Amino acid sequence: MMRSDILYFSENILNWYAVHKRDLPWRAEGCDPYRVVVSEIMLQQTQVPRVIEKYTEFLGKFPTIEGLARASREDVIRAWCGLGYNRRALMLQNFAQEVVQLYEGKIPDNPKVLMILSGVGTYTAGSIASFAFNKPEPAIDVNLRRIYMRFFYGRDQGLPMAKEEEKKLYVLVKSSIPVDKSRDLHNALMDFGSLICLREKPLCRECVLQKQCGFFPLYAVKKEKVLFVREKRVEKGVREKGKHVPNRIFRGRIVEFVRKNASRSLSIDDFGMIIKKDFKGEEREWLLGLCEKLRKEGLIDFVLVRGLITFTFR
Ligand code: SF4
């Protein structure tokens, strides 16, 4: 890859960001590592507008990492209400407990150390290092991958990618981070991926990278329909009122039910009717399977005695 292409890319993205950056609450508050971690975990699998609503509320309840580490699981899961994927709430609390126990409440800045902690994979480690500590560590999510692959390779790359390609991409992203600008560049790429280089129908005609983007010539000659057709992944789930509903939705309903009805006993069929609009007796096994999985993940607990189920938080 030519150094001049990399420079052109970073400079133009940063100039674009200086004018168009989004006003997000976790940016306005400086770069307190705890707050960065909370926002990053929330932003995994939840849309920005929903995170904006919940972020301040959550930090109002748990303003410090020590406070989150000490809180009851029940309170943390309750505070997570509305964000979905409740396991993240527990992972965040486990992370807080580990940081308090092992690092006296100071979040490490080294990605390799971060990755030993609960809930932190390659992306989250890079994002904490770059957003909280401004370290030149790539945080490669789908948006960032899409922008780099389009610009540098002229390809609209989805997942999965071969290991070798992942490595090459990592090196490329790292080399594109200007000195002391890791935080800005990552923020810029997040906004650019959400506002310009969109997954479907990117706004190539108004893009500041257009002149050297490897993807632009393709975009200019082919029809969008041809370029951006994607196979939809069908999530595991069951039919409800004639529509396919992912298990993730039912899991969310179960946790929501327990939030409001801890210690209430009811028959499995009554419980089933609350969780699924057209629940039938033959779906008991499926329903109990979901509950069992939530129990294994530490989100809920329950006892089943003579057909009556009683829930509690762990
Ligand atoms: S020209 Fe189009 S594909 Fe290339 S970076 Fe800009 S928006 Fe993305």
PDB file of C-alpha atoms and ligand atoms in Angstrom:
ATOM      1  CA  MET A   1       0.000   0.000   0.000  1.00  0.00           C
ATOM      2  CA  MET A   2       1.417   3.433  -0.955  1.00  0.00           C
ATOM      3  CA  ARG A   3       2.199   5.708   1.963  1.00  0.00           C
ATOM      4  CA  SER A   4       0.676   8.624   0.023  1.00  0.00           C
ATOM      5  CA  ASP A   5      -2.698   6.779  -0.222  1.00  0.00           C
ATOM      6  CA  ILE A   6      -2.684   6.174   3.523  1.00  0.00           C
ATOM      7  CA  LEU A   7      -1.889   9.830   4.227  1.00  0.00           C
ATOM      8  CA  TYR A   8      -4.579  11.011   1.830  1.00  0.00           C
ATOM      9  CA  PHE A   9      -7.093   8.713   3.531  1.00  0.00           C
ATOM     10  CA  SER A  10      -6.349   9.761   7.137  1.00  0.00           C
ATOM     11  CA  GLU A  11      -6.040  13.453   6.393  1.00  0.00           C
ATOM     12  CA  ASN A  12      -9.300  13.637   4.488  1.00  0.00           C
ATOM     13  CA  ILE A  13     -11.230  11.620   7.044  1.00  0.00           C
ATOM     14  CA  LEU A  14      -9.937  13.839   9.868  1.00  0.00           C
ATOM     15  CA  ASN A  15     -10.745  17.033   7.943  1.00  0.00           C
ATOM     16  CA  TRP A  16     -14.238  15.745   7.259  1.00  0.00           C
ATOM     17  CA  TYR A  17     -14.654  14.889  10.941  1.00  0.00           C
ATOM     18  CA  ALA A  18     -13.573  18.363  12.065  1.00  0.00           C
ATOM     19  CA  VAL A  19     -16.664  19.730  10.305  1.00  0.00           C
ATOM     20  CA  HIS A  20     -19.195  16.917  10.641  1.00  0.00           C
ATOM     21  CA  LYS A  21     -18.549  15.200  13.964  1.00  0.00           C
ATOM     22  CA  ARG A  22     -21.582  13.997  15.873  1.00  0.00           C
ATOM     23  CA  ASP A  23     -22.359  15.352  19.279  1.00  0.00           C
ATOM     24  CA  LEU A  24     -22.422  12.218  21.461  1.00  0.00           C
ATOM     25  CA  PRO A  25     -22.602  12.346  25.269  1.00  0.00           C
ATOM     26  CA  TRP A  26     -19.606  10.050  25.868  1.00  0.00           C
ATOM     27  CA  ARG A  27     -17.473  12.360  23.725  1.00  0.00           C
ATOM     28  CA  ALA A  28     -18.568  15.515  25.538  1.00  0.00           C
ATOM     29  CA  GLU A  29     -17.424  14.168  28.889  1.00  0.00           C
ATOM     30  CA  GLY A  30     -13.739  13.824  28.132  1.00  0.00           C
ATOM     31  CA  CYS A  31     -12.210  10.408  28.106  1.00  0.00           C
ATOM     32  CA  ASP A  32     -12.747   8.909  31.515  1.00  0.00           C
ATOM     33  CA  PRO A  33     -11.840   5.233  30.862  1.00  0.00           C
ATOM     34  CA  TYR A  34     -14.774   3.890  32.904  1.00  0.00           C
ATOM     35  CA  ARG A  35     -17.249   5.934  30.873  1.00  0.00           C
ATOM     36  CA  VAL A  36     -15.585   4.872  27.645  1.00  0.00           C
ATOM     37  CA  VAL A  37     -15.964   1.219  28.638  1.00  0.00           C
ATOM     38  CA  VAL A  38     -19.649   1.681  29.513  1.00  0.00           C
ATOM     39  CA  SER A  39     -20.359   3.374  26.171  1.00  0.00           C
ATOM     40  CA  GLU A  40     -18.366   0.787  24.208  1.00  0.00           C
ATOM     41  CA  ILE A  41     -20.137  -2.187  25.782  1.00  0.00           C
ATOM     42  CA  MET A  42     -23.513  -0.511  25.259  1.00  0.00           C
ATOM     43  CA  LEU A  43     -22.710   0.268  21.632  1.00  0.00           C
ATOM     44  CA  GLN A  44     -22.009  -3.379  20.863  1.00  0.00           C
ATOM     45  CA  GLN A  45     -25.267  -4.568  19.277  1.00  0.00           C
ATOM     46  CA  THR A  46     -27.351  -1.525  20.274  1.00  0.00           C
ATOM     47  CA  GLN A  47     -28.046   1.474  18.047  1.00  0.00           C
ATOM     48  CA  VAL A  48     -26.570   4.873  18.946  1.00  0.00           C
ATOM     49  CA  PRO A  49     -29.939   6.661  19.614  1.00  0.00           C
ATOM     50  CA  ARG A  50     -30.949   3.987  22.146  1.00  0.00           C
ATOM     51  CA  VAL A  51     -27.527   4.111  23.838  1.00  0.00           C
ATOM     52  CA  ILE A  52     -27.780   7.906  24.110  1.00  0.00           C
ATOM     53  CA  GLU A  53     -31.052   7.468  26.052  1.00  0.00           C
ATOM     54  CA  LYS A  54     -29.650   4.897  28.474  1.00  0.00           C
ATOM     55  CA  TYR A  55     -26.021   5.924  28.918  1.00  0.00           C
ATOM     56  CA  THR A  56     -26.564   8.903  31.220  1.00  0.00           C
ATOM     57  CA  GLU A  57     -29.226   7.058  33.204  1.00  0.00           C
ATOM     58  CA  PHE A  58     -26.931   4.062  33.764  1.00  0.00           C
ATOM     59  CA  LEU A  59     -24.041   6.268  34.889  1.00  0.00           C
ATOM     60  CA  GLY A  60     -26.417   8.135  37.198  1.00  0.00           C
ATOM     61  CA  LYS A  61     -26.976   4.819  38.986  1.00  0.00           C
ATOM     62  CA  PHE A  62     -23.367   3.617  38.806  1.00  0.00           C
ATOM     63  CA  PRO A  63     -21.159   6.707  38.531  1.00  0.00           C
ATOM     64  CA  THR A  64     -17.927   4.884  39.411  1.00  0.00           C
ATOM     65  CA  ILE A  65     -16.368   1.569  38.554  1.00  0.00           C
ATOM     66  CA  GLU A  66     -16.279   0.724  42.266  1.00  0.00           C
ATOM     67  CA  GLY A  67     -20.011   1.402  42.561  1.00  0.00           C
ATOM     68  CA  LEU A  68     -20.771  -0.871  39.630  1.00  0.00           C
ATOM     69  CA  ALA A  69     -18.518  -3.594  41.033  1.00  0.00           C
ATOM     70  CA  ARG A  70     -20.350  -3.469  44.402  1.00  0.00           C
ATOM     71  CA  ALA A  71     -23.917  -3.338  43.045  1.00  0.00           C
ATOM     72  CA  SER A  72     -26.261  -6.324  43.156  1.00  0.00           C
ATOM     73  CA  ARG A  73     -26.684  -8.258  39.915  1.00  0.00           C
ATOM     74  CA  GLU A  74     -30.378  -7.549  40.043  1.00  0.00           C
ATOM     75  CA  ASP A  75     -29.793  -3.769  40.098  1.00  0.00           C
ATOM     76  CA  VAL A  76     -27.361  -3.973  37.191  1.00  0.00           C
ATOM     77  CA  ILE A  77     -29.752  -6.029  35.062  1.00  0.00           C
ATOM     78  CA  ARG A  78     -32.610  -3.675  35.934  1.00  0.00           C
ATOM     79  CA  ALA A  79     -30.517  -0.658  34.923  1.00  0.00           C
ATOM     80  CA  TRP A  80     -29.700  -2.355  31.623  1.00  0.00           C
ATOM     81  CA  CYS A  81     -33.397  -2.559  30.752  1.00  0.00           C
ATOM     82  CA  GLY A  82     -34.068  -1.338  27.205  1.00  0.00           C
ATOM     83  CA  LEU A  83     -30.605  -2.082  25.823  1.00  0.00           C
ATOM     84  CA  GLY A  84     -31.166  -5.786  25.048  1.00  0.00           C
ATOM     85  CA  TYR A  85     -28.535  -8.531  25.101  1.00  0.00           C
ATOM     86  CA  ASN A  86     -28.569  -8.574  28.908  1.00  0.00           C
ATOM     87  CA  ARG A  87     -25.461 -10.730  29.136  1.00  0.00           C
ATOM     88  CA  ARG A  88     -23.474  -7.594  28.413  1.00  0.00           C
ATOM     89  CA  ALA A  89     -24.676  -6.098  31.710  1.00  0.00           C
ATOM     90  CA  LEU A  90     -23.178  -9.005  33.621  1.00  0.00           C
ATOM     91  CA  MET A  91     -19.982  -8.950  31.587  1.00  0.00           C
ATOM     92  CA  LEU A  92     -19.618  -5.242  32.292  1.00  0.00           C
ATOM     93  CA  GLN A  93     -20.063  -5.825  36.002  1.00  0.00           C
ATOM     94  CA  ASN A  94     -17.587  -8.732  35.960  1.00  0.00           C
ATOM     95  CA  PHE A  95     -15.141  -6.460  34.151  1.00  0.00           C
ATOM     96  CA  ALA A  96     -15.610  -3.784  36.841  1.00  0.00           C
ATOM     97  CA  GLN A  97     -15.075  -6.321  39.643  1.00  0.00           C
ATOM     98  CA  GLU A  98     -11.892  -7.638  38.038  1.00  0.00           C
ATOM     99  CA  VAL A  99     -10.492  -4.133  37.513  1.00  0.00           C
ATOM    100  CA  VAL A 100     -11.241  -3.239  41.145  1.00  0.00           C
ATOM    101  CA  GLN A 101      -9.702  -6.457  42.483  1.00  0.00           C
ATOM    102  CA  LEU A 102      -6.676  -6.704  40.213  1.00  0.00           C
ATOM    103  CA  TYR A 103      -5.887  -3.081  39.314  1.00  0.00           C
ATOM    104  CA  GLU A 104      -7.276  -1.063  42.228  1.00  0.00           C
ATOM    105  CA  GLY A 105     -10.015   0.313  40.003  1.00  0.00           C
ATOM    106  CA  LYS A 106      -7.650   1.642  37.308  1.00  0.00           C
ATOM    107  CA  ILE A 107      -8.553   0.331  33.864  1.00  0.00           C
ATOM    108  CA  PRO A 108      -5.420  -0.944  32.064  1.00  0.00           C
ATOM    109  CA  ASP A 109      -4.398   0.705  28.784  1.00  0.00           C
ATOM    110  CA  ASN A 110      -2.658  -2.301  27.247  1.00  0.00           C
ATOM    111  CA  PRO A 111      -4.910  -4.284  24.842  1.00  0.00           C
ATOM    112  CA  LYS A 112      -3.215  -7.575  25.721  1.00  0.00           C
ATOM    113  CA  VAL A 113      -3.964  -7.030  29.421  1.00  0.00           C
ATOM    114  CA  LEU A 114      -7.495  -5.811  28.653  1.00  0.00           C
ATOM    115  CA  MET A 115      -8.240  -8.955  26.682  1.00  0.00           C
ATOM    116  CA  ILE A 116      -7.768 -11.084  29.785  1.00  0.00           C
ATOM    117  CA  LEU A 117     -10.693  -9.291  31.429  1.00  0.00           C
ATOM    118  CA  SER A 118     -14.370 -10.295  31.147  1.00  0.00           C
ATOM    119  CA  GLY A 119     -16.244  -9.345  28.027  1.00  0.00           C
ATOM    120  CA  VAL A 120     -13.209  -7.875  26.245  1.00  0.00           C
ATOM    121  CA  GLY A 121     -12.343  -9.220  22.804  1.00  0.00           C
ATOM    122  CA  THR A 122      -9.969  -7.828  20.206  1.00  0.00           C
ATOM    123  CA  TYR A 123     -12.295  -5.030  19.142  1.00  0.00           C
ATOM    124  CA  THR A 124     -13.204  -3.837  22.648  1.00  0.00           C
ATOM    125  CA  ALA A 125      -9.548  -3.932  23.766  1.00  0.00           C
ATOM    126  CA  GLY A 126      -8.578  -1.753  20.793  1.00  0.00           C
ATOM    127  CA  SER A 127     -11.485   0.599  21.356  1.00  0.00           C
ATOM    128  CA  ILE A 128     -10.667   1.127  25.057  1.00  0.00           C
ATOM    129  CA  ALA A 129      -6.979   1.684  24.239  1.00  0.00           C
ATOM    130  CA  SER A 130      -7.746   4.176  21.487  1.00  0.00           C
ATOM    131  CA  PHE A 131     -10.834   6.008  22.816  1.00  0.00           C
ATOM    132  CA  ALA A 132      -9.811   6.166  26.475  1.00  0.00           C
ATOM    133  CA  PHE A 133      -6.023   6.379  26.196  1.00  0.00           C
ATOM    134  CA  ASN A 134      -5.456   7.638  22.635  1.00  0.00           C
ATOM    135  CA  LYS A 135      -3.097   4.721  21.952  1.00  0.00           C
ATOM    136  CA  PRO A 136      -2.477   3.816  18.286  1.00  0.00           C
ATOM    137  CA  GLU A 137      -4.405   0.547  18.576  1.00  0.00           C
ATOM    138  CA  PRO A 138      -6.844  -0.456  15.817  1.00  0.00           C
ATOM    139  CA  ALA A 139     -10.429  -1.101  16.856  1.00  0.00           C
ATOM    140  CA  ILE A 140     -11.784  -2.836  13.776  1.00  0.00           C
ATOM    141  CA  ASP A 141     -15.558  -3.201  13.692  1.00  0.00           C
ATOM    142  CA  VAL A 142     -17.777  -3.821  10.663  1.00  0.00           C
ATOM    143  CA  ASN A 143     -17.960  -0.134   9.762  1.00  0.00           C
ATOM    144  CA  LEU A 144     -14.258   0.400   9.876  1.00  0.00           C
ATOM    145  CA  ARG A 145     -13.591  -2.807   7.913  1.00  0.00           C
ATOM    146  CA  ARG A 146     -16.058  -1.729   5.251  1.00  0.00           C
ATOM    147  CA  ILE A 147     -14.476   1.698   4.784  1.00  0.00           C
ATOM    148  CA  TYR A 148     -10.888   0.380   4.555  1.00  0.00           C
ATOM    149  CA  MET A 149     -11.791  -2.513   2.271  1.00  0.00           C
ATOM    150  CA  ARG A 150     -13.686  -0.271  -0.082  1.00  0.00           C
ATOM    151  CA  PHE A 151     -11.130   2.501  -0.157  1.00  0.00           C
ATOM    152  CA  PHE A 152      -7.897   0.494  -0.263  1.00  0.00           C
ATOM    153  CA  TYR A 153      -8.999  -2.716  -1.985  1.00  0.00           C
ATOM    154  CA  GLY A 154     -12.048  -1.634  -3.988  1.00  0.00           C
ATOM    155  CA  ARG A 155     -14.058  -4.421  -2.403  1.00  0.00           C
ATOM    156  CA  ASP A 156     -17.260  -4.489  -0.455  1.00  0.00           C
ATOM    157  CA  GLN A 157     -16.046  -7.014   2.075  1.00  0.00           C
ATOM    158  CA  GLY A 158     -18.416  -8.645   4.529  1.00  0.00           C
ATOM    159  CA  LEU A 159     -17.606 -11.279   7.113  1.00  0.00           C
ATOM    160  CA  PRO A 160     -15.961 -13.703   7.540  1.00  0.00           C
ATOM    161  CA  MET A 161     -12.484 -12.742   6.357  1.00  0.00           C
ATOM    162  CA  ALA A 162      -9.507 -15.091   6.088  1.00  0.00           C
ATOM    163  CA  LYS A 163      -7.044 -14.829   9.003  1.00  0.00           C
ATOM    164  CA  GLU A 164      -4.252 -13.594   6.735  1.00  0.00           C
ATOM    165  CA  GLU A 165      -6.486 -10.831   5.389  1.00  0.00           C
ATOM    166  CA  GLU A 166      -7.509  -9.829   8.903  1.00  0.00           C
ATOM    167  CA  LYS A 167      -3.831  -9.490   9.809  1.00  0.00           C
ATOM    168  CA  LYS A 168      -3.112  -7.380   6.726  1.00  0.00           C
ATOM    169  CA  LEU A 169      -6.058  -5.157   7.535  1.00  0.00           C
ATOM    170  CA  TYR A 170      -4.846  -4.732  11.115  1.00  0.00           C
ATOM    171  CA  VAL A 171      -1.405  -3.609   9.894  1.00  0.00           C
ATOM    172  CA  LEU A 172      -2.984  -1.224   7.400  1.00  0.00           C
ATOM    173  CA  VAL A 173      -5.293   0.362   9.986  1.00  0.00           C
ATOM    174  CA  LYS A 174      -2.435   0.709  12.453  1.00  0.00           C
ATOM    175  CA  SER A 175      -0.267   2.411   9.854  1.00  0.00           C
ATOM    176  CA  SER A 176      -3.058   4.871   9.063  1.00  0.00           C
ATOM    177  CA  ILE A 177      -3.318   6.230  12.629  1.00  0.00           C
ATOM    178  CA  PRO A 178      -1.504   9.586  12.779  1.00  0.00           C
ATOM    179  CA  VAL A 179       0.635  10.314  15.839  1.00  0.00           C
ATOM    180  CA  ASP A 180      -1.553  11.333  18.821  1.00  0.00           C
ATOM    181  CA  LYS A 181      -4.724  11.094  16.723  1.00  0.00           C
ATOM    182  CA  SER A 182      -5.958   7.592  17.416  1.00  0.00           C
ATOM    183  CA  ARG A 183      -9.044   8.768  19.292  1.00  0.00           C
ATOM    184  CA  ASP A 184      -9.946  11.339  16.633  1.00  0.00           C
ATOM    185  CA  LEU A 185      -9.393   8.953  13.754  1.00  0.00           C
ATOM    186  CA  HIS A 186     -11.532   6.229  15.335  1.00  0.00           C
ATOM    187  CA  ASN A 187     -14.289   8.698  16.145  1.00  0.00           C
ATOM    188  CA  ALA A 188     -14.061  10.046  12.602  1.00  0.00           C
ATOM    189  CA  LEU A 189     -14.345   6.555  11.118  1.00  0.00           C
ATOM    190  CA  MET A 190     -17.344   5.753  13.302  1.00  0.00           C
ATOM    191  CA  ASP A 191     -19.151   8.851  12.105  1.00  0.00           C
ATOM    192  CA  PHE A 192     -18.043   8.440   8.514  1.00  0.00           C
ATOM    193  CA  GLY A 193     -19.341   4.856   8.443  1.00  0.00           C
ATOM    194  CA  SER A 194     -22.673   5.960   9.912  1.00  0.00           C
ATOM    195  CA  LEU A 195     -23.180   9.049   7.774  1.00  0.00           C
ATOM    196  CA  ILE A 196     -21.336   8.609   4.448  1.00  0.00           C
ATOM    197  CA  CYS A 197     -19.820   5.211   3.698  1.00  0.00           C
ATOM    198  CA  LEU A 198     -23.040   3.419   4.571  1.00  0.00           C
ATOM    199  CA  ARG A 199     -23.420  -0.333   4.301  1.00  0.00           C
ATOM    200  CA  GLU A 200     -26.091   0.010   1.674  1.00  0.00           C
ATOM    201  CA  LYS A 201     -26.240   3.011  -0.616  1.00  0.00           C
ATOM    202  CA  PRO A 202     -23.065   4.837   0.449  1.00  0.00           C
ATOM    203  CA  LEU A 203     -23.082   8.517  -0.405  1.00  0.00           C
ATOM    204  CA  CYS A 204     -20.139   8.174  -2.792  1.00  0.00           C
ATOM    205  CA  ARG A 205     -21.064  11.213  -4.820  1.00  0.00           C
ATOM    206  CA  GLU A 206     -20.546  13.530  -1.868  1.00  0.00           C
ATOM    207  CA  CYS A 207     -17.623  11.663  -0.324  1.00  0.00           C
ATOM    208  CA  VAL A 208     -14.326  13.430   0.355  1.00  0.00           C
ATOM    209  CA  LEU A 209     -12.392  10.235  -0.415  1.00  0.00           C
ATOM    210  CA  GLN A 210     -13.975   9.744  -3.801  1.00  0.00           C
ATOM    211  CA  LYS A 211     -10.928  10.725  -5.914  1.00  0.00           C
ATOM    212  CA  GLN A 212      -8.762   7.890  -4.653  1.00  0.00           C
ATOM    213  CA  CYS A 213     -11.310   5.387  -3.396  1.00  0.00           C
ATOM    214  CA  GLY A 214     -10.854   1.978  -5.049  1.00  0.00           C
ATOM    215  CA  PHE A 215     -14.557   1.308  -4.813  1.00  0.00           C
ATOM    216  CA  PHE A 216     -15.796   4.521  -6.397  1.00  0.00           C
ATOM    217  CA  PRO A 217     -15.219   3.514 -10.055  1.00  0.00           C
ATOM    218  CA  LEU A 218     -17.287   0.387  -9.450  1.00  0.00           C
ATOM    219  CA  TYR A 219     -20.005   2.371  -7.768  1.00  0.00           C
ATOM    220  CA  ALA A 220     -20.039   4.846 -10.638  1.00  0.00           C
ATOM    221  CA  VAL A 221     -20.645   2.221 -13.333  1.00  0.00           C
ATOM    222  CA  LYS A 222     -22.761  -0.427 -11.628  1.00  0.00           C
ATOM    223  CA  LYS A 223     -26.240  -0.074 -10.331  1.00  0.00           C
ATOM    224  CA  GLU A 224     -26.551   0.118  -6.531  1.00  0.00           C
ATOM    225  CA  LYS A 225     -28.912  -2.817  -6.571  1.00  0.00           C
ATOM    226  CA  VAL A 226     -26.229  -5.051  -8.050  1.00  0.00           C
ATOM    227  CA  LEU A 227     -23.512  -3.841  -5.684  1.00  0.00           C
ATOM    228  CA  PHE A 228     -25.323  -3.962  -2.412  1.00  0.00           C
ATOM    229  CA  VAL A 229     -27.456  -7.071  -2.513  1.00  0.00           C
ATOM    230  CA  ARG A 230     -26.740  -9.018   0.671  1.00  0.00           C
ATOM    231  CA  GLU A 231     -27.901 -12.335   1.929  1.00  0.00           C
ATOM    232  CA  LYS A 232     -29.915 -11.886   5.067  1.00  0.00           C
ATOM    233  CA  ARG A 233     -28.785 -14.106   7.937  1.00  0.00           C
ATOM    234  CA  VAL A 234     -31.720 -15.773   9.623  1.00  0.00           C
ATOM    235  CA  GLU A 235     -31.298 -15.841  13.398  1.00  0.00           C
ATOM    236  CA  LYS A 236     -32.320 -18.936  15.329  1.00  0.00           C
ATOM    237  CA  GLY A 237     -35.890 -18.578  16.535  1.00  0.00           C
ATOM    238  CA  VAL A 238     -39.488 -19.766  16.210  1.00  0.00           C
ATOM    239  CA  ARG A 239     -42.672 -18.570  14.548  1.00  0.00           C
ATOM    240  CA  GLU A 240     -45.002 -16.312  16.477  1.00  0.00           C
ATOM    241  CA  LYS A 241     -48.329 -15.290  14.944  1.00  0.00           C
ATOM    242  CA  GLY A 242     -47.000 -16.433  11.559  1.00  0.00           C
ATOM    243  CA  LYS A 243     -43.747 -14.444  11.746  1.00  0.00           C
ATOM    244  CA  HIS A 244     -40.225 -15.659  12.434  1.00  0.00           C
ATOM    245  CA  VAL A 245     -39.063 -14.195  15.762  1.00  0.00           C
ATOM    246  CA  PRO A 246     -35.440 -14.687  16.909  1.00  0.00           C
ATOM    247  CA  ASN A 247     -34.820 -16.420  20.244  1.00  0.00           C
ATOM    248  CA  ARG A 248     -32.955 -13.297  21.304  1.00  0.00           C
ATOM    249  CA  ILE A 249     -36.324 -11.482  21.509  1.00  0.00           C
ATOM    250  CA  PHE A 250     -37.849 -14.190  23.713  1.00  0.00           C
ATOM    251  CA  ARG A 251     -34.760 -14.180  25.926  1.00  0.00           C
ATOM    252  CA  GLY A 252     -35.223 -10.448  26.379  1.00  0.00           C
ATOM    253  CA  ARG A 253     -38.894 -10.979  27.282  1.00  0.00           C
ATOM    254  CA  ILE A 254     -37.978 -13.622  29.877  1.00  0.00           C
ATOM    255  CA  VAL A 255     -35.440 -11.349  31.578  1.00  0.00           C
ATOM    256  CA  GLU A 256     -37.928  -8.484  31.444  1.00  0.00           C
ATOM    257  CA  PHE A 257     -40.575 -10.714  33.060  1.00  0.00           C
ATOM    258  CA  VAL A 258     -38.186 -11.704  35.858  1.00  0.00           C
ATOM    259  CA  ARG A 259     -37.245  -8.050  36.383  1.00  0.00           C
ATOM    260  CA  LYS A 260     -40.871  -7.277  37.136  1.00  0.00           C
ATOM    261  CA  ASN A 261     -42.024 -10.548  38.677  1.00  0.00           C
ATOM    262  CA  ALA A 262     -39.182 -12.001  40.724  1.00  0.00           C
ATOM    263  CA  SER A 263     -40.489 -14.617  43.187  1.00  0.00           C
ATOM    264  CA  ARG A 264     -43.877 -14.993  41.490  1.00  0.00           C
ATOM    265  CA  SER A 265     -44.900 -18.625  40.840  1.00  0.00           C
ATOM    266  CA  LEU A 266     -46.954 -19.636  37.832  1.00  0.00           C
ATOM    267  CA  SER A 267     -47.563 -22.625  35.595  1.00  0.00           C
ATOM    268  CA  ILE A 268     -45.233 -23.131  32.639  1.00  0.00           C
ATOM    269  CA  ASP A 269     -48.139 -22.692  30.238  1.00  0.00           C
ATOM    270  CA  ASP A 270     -49.194 -19.384  31.823  1.00  0.00           C
ATOM    271  CA  PHE A 271     -45.606 -18.252  31.719  1.00  0.00           C
ATOM    272  CA  GLY A 272     -45.344 -19.395  28.090  1.00  0.00           C
ATOM    273  CA  MET A 273     -48.399 -17.321  27.144  1.00  0.00           C
ATOM    274  CA  ILE A 274     -46.736 -14.242  28.621  1.00  0.00           C
ATOM    275  CA  ILE A 275     -43.502 -14.830  26.720  1.00  0.00           C
ATOM    276  CA  LYS A 276     -44.996 -15.911  23.393  1.00  0.00           C
ATOM    277  CA  LYS A 277     -48.351 -14.730  22.077  1.00  0.00           C
ATOM    278  CA  ASP A 278     -49.377 -18.080  20.561  1.00  0.00           C
ATOM    279  CA  PHE A 279     -47.585 -20.409  22.973  1.00  0.00           C
ATOM    280  CA  LYS A 280     -48.527 -24.090  22.751  1.00  0.00           C
ATOM    281  CA  GLY A 281     -47.881 -27.021  25.091  1.00  0.00           C
ATOM    282  CA  GLU A 282     -45.376 -28.610  22.701  1.00  0.00           C
ATOM    283  CA  GLU A 283     -43.177 -25.539  23.039  1.00  0.00           C
ATOM    284  CA  ARG A 284     -42.499 -26.103  26.773  1.00  0.00           C
ATOM    285  CA  GLU A 285     -39.161 -27.754  26.093  1.00  0.00           C
ATOM    286  CA  TRP A 286     -38.041 -24.860  23.896  1.00  0.00           C
ATOM    287  CA  LEU A 287     -39.105 -22.333  26.557  1.00  0.00           C
ATOM    288  CA  LEU A 288     -37.374 -24.185  29.394  1.00  0.00           C
ATOM    289  CA  GLY A 289     -34.287 -24.491  27.187  1.00  0.00           C
ATOM    290  CA  LEU A 290     -34.158 -20.686  26.873  1.00  0.00           C
ATOM    291  CA  CYS A 291     -34.591 -20.313  30.663  1.00  0.00           C
ATOM    292  CA  GLU A 292     -31.877 -22.883  31.316  1.00  0.00           C
ATOM    293  CA  LYS A 293     -29.468 -21.034  29.029  1.00  0.00           C
ATOM    294  CA  LEU A 294     -30.195 -17.743  30.805  1.00  0.00           C
ATOM    295  CA  ARG A 295     -29.563 -19.489  34.110  1.00  0.00           C
ATOM    296  CA  LYS A 296     -26.207 -20.851  32.879  1.00  0.00           C
ATOM    297  CA  GLU A 297     -25.252 -17.348  31.797  1.00  0.00           C
ATOM    298  CA  GLY A 298     -26.030 -16.106  35.307  1.00  0.00           C
ATOM    299  CA  LEU A 299     -28.874 -13.786  34.288  1.00  0.00           C
ATOM    300  CA  ILE A 300     -31.744 -15.461  36.106  1.00  0.00           C
ATOM    301  CA  ASP A 301     -32.460 -18.375  38.369  1.00  0.00           C
ATOM    302  CA  PHE A 302     -35.598 -20.461  38.744  1.00  0.00           C
ATOM    303  CA  VAL A 303     -37.070 -23.507  40.426  1.00  0.00           C
ATOM    304  CA  LEU A 304     -39.579 -25.824  38.847  1.00  0.00           C
ATOM    305  CA  VAL A 305     -41.814 -27.742  41.264  1.00  0.00           C
ATOM    306  CA  ARG A 306     -44.817 -29.771  40.097  1.00  0.00           C
ATOM    307  CA  GLY A 307     -45.291 -27.713  36.961  1.00  0.00           C
ATOM    308  CA  LEU A 308     -44.950 -24.373  38.776  1.00  0.00           C
ATOM    309  CA  ILE A 309     -42.037 -22.159  37.908  1.00  0.00           C
ATOM    310  CA  THR A 310     -40.656 -19.481  40.251  1.00  0.00           C
ATOM    311  CA  PHE A 311     -37.994 -17.025  39.132  1.00  0.00           C
ATOM    312  CA  THR A 312     -35.356 -15.066  40.979  1.00  0.00           C
ATOM    313  CA  PHE A 313     -32.302 -13.084  39.962  1.00  0.00           C
ATOM    314  CA  ARG A 314     -29.014 -14.720  40.826  1.00  0.00           C
TER     315      ARG A 314
HETATM  316  S1  SF4 B   1     -16.296   6.885  -2.297  1.00  0.00           S
HETATM  317 FE1  SF4 B   1     -18.012   5.670  -1.559  1.00  0.00          FE
HETATM  318  S2  SF4 B   1     -17.168   3.667  -1.076  1.00  0.00           S
HETATM  319 FE2  SF4 B   1     -15.447   5.105  -1.261  1.00  0.00          FE
HETATM  320  S3  SF4 B   1     -15.086   5.751   0.851  1.00  0.00           S
HETATM  321 FE3  SF4 B   1     -16.449   7.238  -0.095  1.00  0.00          FE
HETATM  322  S4  SF4 B   1     -18.519   6.558   0.444  1.00  0.00           S
HETATM  323 FE4  SF4 B   1     -17.121   4.857   0.816  1.00  0.00          FE
END
